[in-house]
Amino acid sequence: MKKAKVIIIKLLTIVVTFFLYALMQFVYFKRLKVNAEIMSLITLFAVELVWYFYHRFLKNSNKWQFSYKDRIKLKKVLVSILGWILMLAANIVLNLFIYKGGSSANEEALNAILKNANPVFFHLFVIIGAPFFEEIMFRGMLFNLFDDLKKNTKNKIFLILLSGFLFGFCHDPNLTPYFLVYFAMGSILASVYTITGDIRYSMLSHGMLNLIASLG
C-alpha cells in the first residue's frame, strides 16, 4: 500500500512538472505584455520547484545512484558530446533515407510559433528551458519511477527504450515516420543519463542539439 502511494505521488509530481513546462512555453512563446522582472520571477519559481521535485525523488529513493552534485568531469562531458554527435548523425541519416528533406509536425508548429513570438525569448527557452524540463521528466523522473528495478543491462535497455518511446510520442503523437528521429534522440539522451549518472550531462547534450536546430 505504501509503495502504491509513493508511485501515485511521483506520477502526480510528473503531471505538475508537465503543467509547469506548458506554462513556461506559454510565457516564452507568446508576446505577452509582461515585464522582464515578472518573467524572471515566473521562470525562477518554475525552475526551482521542478529542480526541488527531482531532488526529492533522488533523496527519497535512489537505488541506481544518480547524482547532480558531483564536480563536472571531462570524461562525462565527452560522453555528452558523443551523445550530441550521435543525435545529429541519426537526424541526418533518417532525413536522407526516410524524410527526404521534409519537416515534422513538431518542427512546423515551432516555426509557426516563432513567427508570433519574441525571437530572443523563443530561442532562449528552446536552448535552455526545454532541455531542463524535458530531461527531468523523460530521464530523471521516469528512471526514478522504476527505481525498484534491479540495476542491470536488461533493465537499463528497457528504461532507455521506454524513455525514447515516451519522448518520441510526446513530440510526434501521430506516430508518423518522424517519430523515429525523436525516439532515437530520446534513447540516446537516456543513454547519456545512464552512462554518466548525472542529469546535467543529458541536459547539455539536449541543449547543444537544440542550439544547432535553432541556428538552422
PDB file of C-alpha atoms in Angstrom:
ATOM      1  CA  MET A   1       0.000   0.000   0.000  1.00  0.00           C
ATOM      2  CA  LYS A   2       2.803   2.378   0.907  1.00  0.00           C
ATOM      3  CA  LYS A   3       4.606   1.629  -2.357  1.00  0.00           C
ATOM      4  CA  ALA A   4       1.439   2.353  -4.372  1.00  0.00           C
ATOM      5  CA  LYS A   5       1.058   5.673  -2.556  1.00  0.00           C
ATOM      6  CA  VAL A   6       4.656   6.623  -3.406  1.00  0.00           C
ATOM      7  CA  ILE A   7       4.111   5.788  -7.088  1.00  0.00           C
ATOM      8  CA  ILE A   8       0.907   7.859  -7.206  1.00  0.00           C
ATOM      9  CA  ILE A   9       2.693  10.832  -5.627  1.00  0.00           C
ATOM     10  CA  LYS A  10       5.519  10.511  -8.151  1.00  0.00           C
ATOM     11  CA  LEU A  11       3.053  10.350 -11.064  1.00  0.00           C
ATOM     12  CA  LEU A  12       1.222  13.426  -9.787  1.00  0.00           C
ATOM     13  CA  THR A  13       4.547  15.230  -9.444  1.00  0.00           C
ATOM     14  CA  ILE A  14       5.383  14.407 -13.071  1.00  0.00           C
ATOM     15  CA  VAL A  15       1.971  15.777 -14.123  1.00  0.00           C
ATOM     16  CA  VAL A  16       2.627  19.012 -12.189  1.00  0.00           C
ATOM     17  CA  THR A  17       6.063  19.249 -13.815  1.00  0.00           C
ATOM     18  CA  PHE A  18       4.495  18.826 -17.241  1.00  0.00           C
ATOM     19  CA  PHE A  19       1.980  21.578 -16.399  1.00  0.00           C
ATOM     20  CA  LEU A  20       4.798  23.921 -15.340  1.00  0.00           C
ATOM     21  CA  TYR A  21       6.615  23.113 -18.590  1.00  0.00           C
ATOM     22  CA  ALA A  22       3.480  24.001 -20.565  1.00  0.00           C
ATOM     23  CA  LEU A  23       3.129  27.206 -18.544  1.00  0.00           C
ATOM     24  CA  MET A  24       6.708  28.199 -19.342  1.00  0.00           C
ATOM     25  CA  GLN A  25       6.131  27.513 -23.043  1.00  0.00           C
ATOM     26  CA  PHE A  26       3.100  29.797 -22.942  1.00  0.00           C
ATOM     27  CA  VAL A  27       5.065  32.547 -21.193  1.00  0.00           C
ATOM     28  CA  TYR A  28       8.064  32.387 -23.539  1.00  0.00           C
ATOM     29  CA  PHE A  29       6.275  31.660 -26.820  1.00  0.00           C
ATOM     30  CA  LYS A  30       3.531  34.282 -26.598  1.00  0.00           C
ATOM     31  CA  ARG A  31       4.083  38.008 -26.962  1.00  0.00           C
ATOM     32  CA  LEU A  32       2.711  38.734 -23.530  1.00  0.00           C
ATOM     33  CA  LYS A  33       2.847  42.212 -22.064  1.00  0.00           C
ATOM     34  CA  VAL A  34       4.926  41.035 -19.122  1.00  0.00           C
ATOM     35  CA  ASN A  35       7.989  42.922 -17.936  1.00  0.00           C
ATOM     36  CA  ALA A  36      11.337  41.211 -17.504  1.00  0.00           C
ATOM     37  CA  GLU A  37      11.124  41.196 -13.701  1.00  0.00           C
ATOM     38  CA  ILE A  38       7.815  39.285 -13.609  1.00  0.00           C
ATOM     39  CA  MET A  39       9.011  36.907 -16.312  1.00  0.00           C
ATOM     40  CA  SER A  40      12.175  36.230 -14.338  1.00  0.00           C
ATOM     41  CA  LEU A  41      10.180  35.514 -11.187  1.00  0.00           C
ATOM     42  CA  ILE A  42       7.882  33.076 -13.018  1.00  0.00           C
ATOM     43  CA  THR A  43      10.892  31.333 -14.535  1.00  0.00           C
ATOM     44  CA  LEU A  44      12.746  31.147 -11.227  1.00  0.00           C
ATOM     45  CA  PHE A  45       9.675  29.760  -9.471  1.00  0.00           C
ATOM     46  CA  ALA A  46       9.094  27.038 -12.087  1.00  0.00           C
ATOM     47  CA  VAL A  47      12.766  26.030 -12.341  1.00  0.00           C
ATOM     48  CA  GLU A  48      13.326  25.953  -8.586  1.00  0.00           C
ATOM     49  CA  LEU A  49      10.142  23.951  -7.990  1.00  0.00           C
ATOM     50  CA  VAL A  50      10.902  21.350 -10.661  1.00  0.00           C
ATOM     51  CA  TRP A  51      14.506  21.057  -9.501  1.00  0.00           C
ATOM     52  CA  TYR A  52      13.204  20.563  -5.941  1.00  0.00           C
ATOM     53  CA  PHE A  53      10.881  17.814  -7.190  1.00  0.00           C
ATOM     54  CA  TYR A  54      13.790  15.998  -8.796  1.00  0.00           C
ATOM     55  CA  HIS A  55      15.899  16.468  -5.676  1.00  0.00           C
ATOM     56  CA  ARG A  56      13.132  14.913  -3.577  1.00  0.00           C
ATOM     57  CA  PHE A  57      12.823  11.990  -5.998  1.00  0.00           C
ATOM     58  CA  LEU A  58      16.503  11.146  -5.545  1.00  0.00           C
ATOM     59  CA  LYS A  59      16.524  11.814  -1.818  1.00  0.00           C
ATOM     60  CA  ASN A  60      13.570   9.506  -1.144  1.00  0.00           C
ATOM     61  CA  SER A  61      14.785   6.678  -3.376  1.00  0.00           C
ATOM     62  CA  ASN A  62      17.952   6.462  -5.443  1.00  0.00           C
ATOM     63  CA  LYS A  63      18.948   2.810  -5.769  1.00  0.00           C
ATOM     64  CA  TRP A  64      20.502   3.480  -9.187  1.00  0.00           C
ATOM     65  CA  GLN A  65      22.729   6.122  -7.546  1.00  0.00           C
ATOM     66  CA  PHE A  66      22.083   9.061  -9.855  1.00  0.00           C
ATOM     67  CA  SER A  67      23.569  12.379  -8.785  1.00  0.00           C
ATOM     68  CA  TYR A  68      23.766  16.043  -9.756  1.00  0.00           C
ATOM     69  CA  LYS A  69      26.127  17.301  -7.060  1.00  0.00           C
ATOM     70  CA  ASP A  70      29.425  15.834  -8.213  1.00  0.00           C
ATOM     71  CA  ARG A  71      32.062  18.037  -9.799  1.00  0.00           C
ATOM     72  CA  ILE A  72      31.888  18.300 -13.571  1.00  0.00           C
ATOM     73  CA  LYS A  73      34.163  15.662 -15.097  1.00  0.00           C
ATOM     74  CA  LEU A  74      35.749  15.903 -18.545  1.00  0.00           C
ATOM     75  CA  LYS A  75      35.085  12.222 -19.266  1.00  0.00           C
ATOM     76  CA  LYS A  76      31.371  12.714 -18.727  1.00  0.00           C
ATOM     77  CA  VAL A  77      31.367  15.918 -20.776  1.00  0.00           C
ATOM     78  CA  LEU A  78      32.860  13.871 -23.632  1.00  0.00           C
ATOM     79  CA  VAL A  79      30.037  11.337 -23.229  1.00  0.00           C
ATOM     80  CA  SER A  80      27.602  14.236 -23.520  1.00  0.00           C
ATOM     81  CA  ILE A  81      29.316  15.492 -26.678  1.00  0.00           C
ATOM     82  CA  LEU A  82      29.315  11.974 -28.149  1.00  0.00           C
ATOM     83  CA  GLY A  83      25.588  11.728 -27.470  1.00  0.00           C
ATOM     84  CA  TRP A  84      25.071  15.042 -29.251  1.00  0.00           C
ATOM     85  CA  ILE A  85      27.065  13.836 -32.270  1.00  0.00           C
ATOM     86  CA  LEU A  86      25.070  10.593 -32.414  1.00  0.00           C
ATOM     87  CA  MET A  87      21.790  12.541 -32.356  1.00  0.00           C
ATOM     88  CA  LEU A  88      22.984  14.768 -35.188  1.00  0.00           C
ATOM     89  CA  ALA A  89      24.028  11.694 -37.159  1.00  0.00           C
ATOM     90  CA  ALA A  90      20.680   9.968 -36.544  1.00  0.00           C
ATOM     91  CA  ASN A  91      18.850  13.084 -37.697  1.00  0.00           C
ATOM     92  CA  ILE A  92      20.923  13.337 -40.876  1.00  0.00           C
ATOM     93  CA  VAL A  93      20.603   9.642 -41.759  1.00  0.00           C
ATOM     94  CA  LEU A  94      16.858   9.488 -41.154  1.00  0.00           C
ATOM     95  CA  ASN A  95      16.363  12.741 -43.038  1.00  0.00           C
ATOM     96  CA  LEU A  96      18.231  11.381 -46.063  1.00  0.00           C
ATOM     97  CA  PHE A  97      16.586   7.981 -46.266  1.00  0.00           C
ATOM     98  CA  ILE A  98      13.119   8.490 -44.774  1.00  0.00           C
ATOM     99  CA  TYR A  99      12.073  12.134 -44.548  1.00  0.00           C
ATOM    100  CA  LYS A 100      13.823  13.305 -47.714  1.00  0.00           C
ATOM    101  CA  GLY A 101      14.137  16.910 -46.599  1.00  0.00           C
ATOM    102  CA  GLY A 102      10.679  17.276 -45.053  1.00  0.00           C
ATOM    103  CA  SER A 103       9.745  18.687 -41.665  1.00  0.00           C
ATOM    104  CA  SER A 104       7.923  17.065 -38.779  1.00  0.00           C
ATOM    105  CA  ALA A 105       4.661  18.473 -37.436  1.00  0.00           C
ATOM    106  CA  ASN A 106       6.558  19.475 -34.281  1.00  0.00           C
ATOM    107  CA  GLU A 107       9.102  21.484 -36.292  1.00  0.00           C
ATOM    108  CA  GLU A 108       6.366  23.138 -38.342  1.00  0.00           C
ATOM    109  CA  ALA A 109       4.488  24.050 -35.152  1.00  0.00           C
ATOM    110  CA  LEU A 110       7.621  25.616 -33.664  1.00  0.00           C
ATOM    111  CA  ASN A 111       8.266  27.576 -36.855  1.00  0.00           C
ATOM    112  CA  ALA A 112       4.692  28.868 -36.756  1.00  0.00           C
ATOM    113  CA  ILE A 113       5.098  29.874 -33.103  1.00  0.00           C
ATOM    114  CA  LEU A 114       8.362  31.668 -33.873  1.00  0.00           C
ATOM    115  CA  LYS A 115       6.569  33.976 -36.338  1.00  0.00           C
ATOM    116  CA  ASN A 116       4.486  35.419 -33.496  1.00  0.00           C
ATOM    117  CA  ALA A 117       6.930  35.041 -30.604  1.00  0.00           C
ATOM    118  CA  ASN A 118       9.747  37.194 -29.321  1.00  0.00           C
ATOM    119  CA  PRO A 119      12.715  35.520 -31.073  1.00  0.00           C
ATOM    120  CA  VAL A 120      15.091  36.097 -28.144  1.00  0.00           C
ATOM    121  CA  PHE A 121      12.729  34.534 -25.603  1.00  0.00           C
ATOM    122  CA  PHE A 122      11.805  31.757 -28.027  1.00  0.00           C
ATOM    123  CA  HIS A 123      15.379  30.635 -28.687  1.00  0.00           C
ATOM    124  CA  LEU A 124      16.364  31.097 -25.055  1.00  0.00           C
ATOM    125  CA  PHE A 125      13.667  28.695 -23.954  1.00  0.00           C
ATOM    126  CA  VAL A 126      14.290  26.182 -26.752  1.00  0.00           C
ATOM    127  CA  ILE A 127      18.031  26.015 -25.999  1.00  0.00           C
ATOM    128  CA  ILE A 128      17.943  26.147 -22.190  1.00  0.00           C
ATOM    129  CA  GLY A 129      14.387  25.779 -20.886  1.00  0.00           C
ATOM    130  CA  ALA A 130      13.182  22.819 -22.942  1.00  0.00           C
ATOM    131  CA  PRO A 131      16.246  20.637 -22.202  1.00  0.00           C
ATOM    132  CA  PHE A 132      15.914  21.391 -18.488  1.00  0.00           C
ATOM    133  CA  PHE A 133      12.246  20.409 -18.195  1.00  0.00           C
ATOM    134  CA  GLU A 134      12.300  17.545 -20.682  1.00  0.00           C
ATOM    135  CA  GLU A 135      15.388  15.874 -19.244  1.00  0.00           C
ATOM    136  CA  ILE A 136      13.996  15.977 -15.736  1.00  0.00           C
ATOM    137  CA  MET A 137      10.679  14.494 -16.903  1.00  0.00           C
ATOM    138  CA  PHE A 138      11.750  11.968 -19.541  1.00  0.00           C
ATOM    139  CA  ARG A 139      15.007  10.886 -17.942  1.00  0.00           C
ATOM    140  CA  GLY A 140      15.306  11.902 -14.285  1.00  0.00           C
ATOM    141  CA  MET A 141      11.765  11.337 -13.028  1.00  0.00           C
ATOM    142  CA  LEU A 142      10.988   8.440 -15.363  1.00  0.00           C
ATOM    143  CA  PHE A 143      14.039   6.430 -14.309  1.00  0.00           C
ATOM    144  CA  ASN A 144      13.310   7.160 -10.655  1.00  0.00           C
ATOM    145  CA  LEU A 145       9.743   5.934 -11.131  1.00  0.00           C
ATOM    146  CA  PHE A 146      11.245   2.499 -11.844  1.00  0.00           C
ATOM    147  CA  ASP A 147      13.894   2.789  -9.147  1.00  0.00           C
ATOM    148  CA  ASP A 148      12.921  -0.566  -7.629  1.00  0.00           C
ATOM    149  CA  LEU A 149      14.078  -2.394 -10.750  1.00  0.00           C
ATOM    150  CA  LYS A 150      17.405  -4.121 -10.343  1.00  0.00           C
ATOM    151  CA  LYS A 151      20.217  -2.136 -11.960  1.00  0.00           C
ATOM    152  CA  ASN A 152      21.324  -4.452 -14.738  1.00  0.00           C
ATOM    153  CA  THR A 153      21.801  -4.303 -18.503  1.00  0.00           C
ATOM    154  CA  LYS A 154      18.326  -5.668 -19.277  1.00  0.00           C
ATOM    155  CA  ASN A 155      16.540  -3.045 -17.201  1.00  0.00           C
ATOM    156  CA  LYS A 156      18.810  -0.269 -18.448  1.00  0.00           C
ATOM    157  CA  ILE A 157      17.874  -1.116 -22.035  1.00  0.00           C
ATOM    158  CA  PHE A 158      14.192  -1.303 -21.087  1.00  0.00           C
ATOM    159  CA  LEU A 159      14.214   2.166 -19.493  1.00  0.00           C
ATOM    160  CA  ILE A 160      16.290   3.663 -22.306  1.00  0.00           C
ATOM    161  CA  LEU A 161      13.801   2.398 -24.897  1.00  0.00           C
ATOM    162  CA  LEU A 162      10.803   3.434 -22.763  1.00  0.00           C
ATOM    163  CA  SER A 163      12.279   6.902 -22.352  1.00  0.00           C
ATOM    164  CA  GLY A 164      12.869   7.097 -26.095  1.00  0.00           C
ATOM    165  CA  PHE A 165       9.324   5.989 -26.864  1.00  0.00           C
ATOM    166  CA  LEU A 166       7.686   8.485 -24.494  1.00  0.00           C
ATOM    167  CA  PHE A 167       9.942  11.278 -25.739  1.00  0.00           C
ATOM    168  CA  GLY A 168       9.090  10.381 -29.329  1.00  0.00           C
ATOM    169  CA  PHE A 169       5.371  10.071 -28.639  1.00  0.00           C
ATOM    170  CA  CYS A 170       5.181  13.475 -26.936  1.00  0.00           C
ATOM    171  CA  HIS A 171       6.924  15.105 -29.909  1.00  0.00           C
ATOM    172  CA  ASP A 172       5.015  13.119 -32.547  1.00  0.00           C
ATOM    173  CA  PRO A 173       1.796  11.672 -31.058  1.00  0.00           C
ATOM    174  CA  ASN A 174       0.523  10.716 -34.519  1.00  0.00           C
ATOM    175  CA  LEU A 175       3.420   8.243 -34.836  1.00  0.00           C
ATOM    176  CA  THR A 176       4.431   9.417 -38.292  1.00  0.00           C
ATOM    177  CA  PRO A 177       7.822   8.345 -39.703  1.00  0.00           C
ATOM    178  CA  TYR A 178       9.279  11.395 -37.904  1.00  0.00           C
ATOM    179  CA  PHE A 179       8.623   9.553 -34.654  1.00  0.00           C
ATOM    180  CA  LEU A 180      11.775   7.536 -35.359  1.00  0.00           C
ATOM    181  CA  VAL A 181      14.116  10.506 -35.018  1.00  0.00           C
ATOM    182  CA  TYR A 182      12.565  11.605 -31.728  1.00  0.00           C
ATOM    183  CA  PHE A 183      12.669   8.020 -30.482  1.00  0.00           C
ATOM    184  CA  ALA A 184      16.354   7.814 -31.418  1.00  0.00           C
ATOM    185  CA  MET A 185      17.130  11.152 -29.753  1.00  0.00           C
ATOM    186  CA  GLY A 186      15.252  10.237 -26.582  1.00  0.00           C
ATOM    187  CA  SER A 187      17.025   6.887 -26.392  1.00  0.00           C
ATOM    188  CA  ILE A 188      20.440   8.494 -26.882  1.00  0.00           C
ATOM    189  CA  LEU A 189      19.725  11.104 -24.209  1.00  0.00           C
ATOM    190  CA  ALA A 190      18.600   8.337 -21.848  1.00  0.00           C
ATOM    191  CA  SER A 191      21.847   6.505 -22.603  1.00  0.00           C
ATOM    192  CA  VAL A 192      23.857   9.618 -21.725  1.00  0.00           C
ATOM    193  CA  TYR A 193      21.938   9.883 -18.457  1.00  0.00           C
ATOM    194  CA  THR A 194      22.506   6.212 -17.675  1.00  0.00           C
ATOM    195  CA  ILE A 195      26.212   6.242 -18.512  1.00  0.00           C
ATOM    196  CA  THR A 196      27.056   9.475 -16.686  1.00  0.00           C
ATOM    197  CA  GLY A 197      24.597   9.003 -13.832  1.00  0.00           C
ATOM    198  CA  ASP A 198      24.025  12.762 -13.853  1.00  0.00           C
ATOM    199  CA  ILE A 199      21.085  14.661 -15.386  1.00  0.00           C
ATOM    200  CA  ARG A 200      23.286  17.666 -16.174  1.00  0.00           C
ATOM    201  CA  TYR A 201      25.083  15.838 -18.969  1.00  0.00           C
ATOM    202  CA  SER A 202      21.938  14.797 -20.826  1.00  0.00           C
ATOM    203  CA  MET A 203      20.736  18.399 -20.431  1.00  0.00           C
ATOM    204  CA  LEU A 204      23.992  19.515 -22.052  1.00  0.00           C
ATOM    205  CA  SER A 205      23.547  17.109 -24.991  1.00  0.00           C
ATOM    206  CA  HIS A 206      19.945  18.205 -25.416  1.00  0.00           C
ATOM    207  CA  GLY A 207      20.806  21.873 -25.215  1.00  0.00           C
ATOM    208  CA  MET A 208      23.569  21.568 -27.836  1.00  0.00           C
ATOM    209  CA  LEU A 209      21.173  19.738 -30.153  1.00  0.00           C
ATOM    210  CA  ASN A 210      18.524  22.445 -29.812  1.00  0.00           C
ATOM    211  CA  LEU A 211      21.165  25.126 -30.332  1.00  0.00           C
ATOM    212  CA  ILE A 212      22.090  23.622 -33.714  1.00  0.00           C
ATOM    213  CA  ALA A 213      18.408  23.317 -34.608  1.00  0.00           C
ATOM    214  CA  SER A 214      17.843  26.988 -33.695  1.00  0.00           C
ATOM    215  CA  LEU A 215      20.772  28.105 -35.819  1.00  0.00           C
ATOM    216  CA  GLY A 216      19.429  26.081 -38.727  1.00  0.00           C
TER     217      GLY A 216
END
